Tab-separated table of C-alpha atoms in Angstrom:
chain	number	residue	atom	x	y	z
A	1	ARG	CA	-134.153	32.987	72.933
A	2	ILE	CA	-137.287	32.010	74.716
A	3	ARG	CA	-136.785	28.489	74.076
A	4	ARG	CA	-132.819	28.650	74.842
A	5	GLU	CA	-133.492	30.412	78.164
A	6	GLY	CA	-136.694	28.488	79.019
A	7	THR	CA	-138.449	31.699	79.917
A	8	VAL	CA	-140.030	34.808	78.080
A	9	GLY	CA	-138.649	36.861	80.833
A	10	LYS	CA	-140.433	40.422	80.522
A	11	LEU	CA	-140.988	39.939	76.672
A	12	PRO	CA	-144.491	41.141	75.971
A	13	LEU	CA	-146.933	39.056	74.106
A	14	LEU	CA	-148.354	41.776	71.546
A	15	PRO	CA	-145.798	41.630	68.977
A	16	TYR	CA	-146.762	37.730	68.452
A	17	SER	CA	-150.230	38.248	68.559
A	18	ALA	CA	-150.436	41.312	66.338
A	19	MET	CA	-148.243	39.460	63.770
A	20	ALA	CA	-150.712	36.553	63.873
A	21	ALA	CA	-153.846	38.893	63.506
A	22	GLN	CA	-152.074	41.183	61.054
A	23	GLY	CA	-151.196	38.114	58.902
A	24	LEU	CA	-154.799	36.851	58.897
A	25	VAL	CA	-156.305	40.151	57.966
A	26	TRP	CA	-153.788	40.676	54.917
A	27	THR	CA	-154.063	36.879	53.954
A	28	THR	CA	-157.873	37.410	53.649
A	29	TYR	CA	-157.364	40.632	51.801
A	30	GLY	CA	-154.957	38.726	49.402
A	31	LEU	CA	-157.451	36.142	48.934
A	32	VAL	CA	-160.447	38.471	48.276
A	33	VAL	CA	-158.525	40.496	45.507
A	34	GLY	CA	-157.183	37.222	44.186
A	35	ASN	CA	-153.610	38.110	44.249
A	36	PRO	CA	-151.177	35.467	45.738
A	37	ALA	CA	-148.415	38.221	46.026
A	38	ILE	CA	-150.313	39.504	48.979
A	39	TRP	CA	-151.936	36.523	50.460
A	40	THR	CA	-148.885	34.193	50.248
A	41	PRO	CA	-146.396	36.012	52.557
A	42	ASN	CA	-149.069	37.409	54.791
A	43	ALA	CA	-150.058	33.515	55.246
A	44	ILE	CA	-146.592	32.707	56.115
A	45	SER	CA	-146.442	35.673	58.442
A	46	MET	CA	-149.852	34.620	60.350
A	47	VAL	CA	-148.548	30.884	60.564
A	48	LEU	CA	-145.156	32.204	62.102
A	49	GLY	CA	-146.927	34.340	64.512
A	50	LEU	CA	-149.272	31.784	65.527
A	51	HIS	CA	-146.395	29.667	66.083
A	52	TYR	CA	-144.277	32.262	68.114
A	53	TRP	CA	-147.623	32.835	70.134
A	54	VAL	CA	-147.568	29.107	71.019
A	55	VAL	CA	-143.806	29.094	72.088
A	56	TYR	CA	-144.432	32.269	73.949
A	57	ASN	CA	-147.555	30.612	75.928
A	58	ARG	CA	-145.534	27.535	76.810
A	59	TYR	CA	-142.749	29.575	78.637
A	60	CYS	CA	-144.885	32.294	80.174
A	61	PRO	CA	-145.914	31.858	83.671
A	62	PRO	CA	-149.632	31.975	84.432
A	63	ASP	CA	-149.451	35.042	86.489
A	64	ALA	CA	-147.810	37.288	84.086
A	65	ASP	CA	-148.673	40.984	84.162
A	66	TRP	CA	-146.665	42.765	81.740
A	67	LEU	CA	-148.130	41.204	78.404
A	68	PRO	CA	-149.958	43.870	78.057
A	69	PHE	CA	-153.467	42.587	79.226
A	70	LYS	CA	-154.059	38.853	79.794
A	71	ARG	CA	-153.576	36.050	77.560
A	72	ARG	CA	-156.968	35.321	77.281
A	73	HIS	CA	-157.386	39.034	75.869
A	74	HIS	CA	-155.067	38.350	73.113
A	75	LEU	CA	-156.861	35.151	71.927
A	76	MET	CA	-160.180	37.163	72.235
A	77	GLY	CA	-158.808	39.770	69.898
A	78	PHE	CA	-157.455	37.285	67.385
A	79	ALA	CA	-160.772	35.300	67.551
A	80	GLY	CA	-162.507	38.820	66.738
A	81	THR	CA	-160.344	39.566	64.062
A	82	ALA	CA	-160.837	35.961	62.439
A	83	ALA	CA	-164.598	36.454	62.752
A	84	LEU	CA	-164.349	39.986	61.091
A	85	CYS	CA	-162.218	38.571	58.248
A	86	ALA	CA	-164.528	35.476	57.676
A	87	ALA	CA	-167.866	37.695	57.719
A	88	THR	CA	-166.228	40.361	55.678
A	89	ALA	CA	-165.174	37.746	53.173
A	90	ALA	CA	-168.137	35.589	52.906
A	91	LEU	CA	-170.983	38.306	53.326
A	92	MET	CA	-170.046	41.124	51.425
A	93	ASP	CA	-169.285	41.910	47.853
A	94	PRO	CA	-165.449	42.134	47.028
A	95	THR	CA	-165.187	45.939	46.797
A	96	PRO	CA	-166.383	47.007	49.967
A	97	ALA	CA	-165.052	43.835	51.621
A	98	VAL	CA	-161.587	45.119	50.232
A	99	THR	CA	-162.121	48.353	51.836
A	100	VAL	CA	-163.030	47.044	55.232
A	101	LEU	CA	-160.145	44.679	55.161
A	102	GLY	CA	-157.941	47.426	54.154
A	103	LEU	CA	-158.801	49.571	56.929
A	104	THR	CA	-158.708	46.829	59.404
A	105	GLY	CA	-155.206	46.022	58.554
A	106	ASN	CA	-154.206	49.630	58.806
């Protein structure tokens, strides 16, 4: 719809940024537990969420005030989520890492 109409209208950015962030969290969770049935569909969700986010940004006016917040806030939230996932997976033992990631994902 966005590409067809050439505008995001008043659609919010939140569904797309949240889809990407949650896909990242659950992909990391699946990798930590070593279960491809978890990480594979969530990796696809993350990639699609990022794609939708890029398309949204391409057609969103710079002064948009309905996203909610600003685009940079969504980017900072995703970057923070990515940092949390990376640190949790790399620095924690698997059992507490799974707990942290599961709580983050919920």
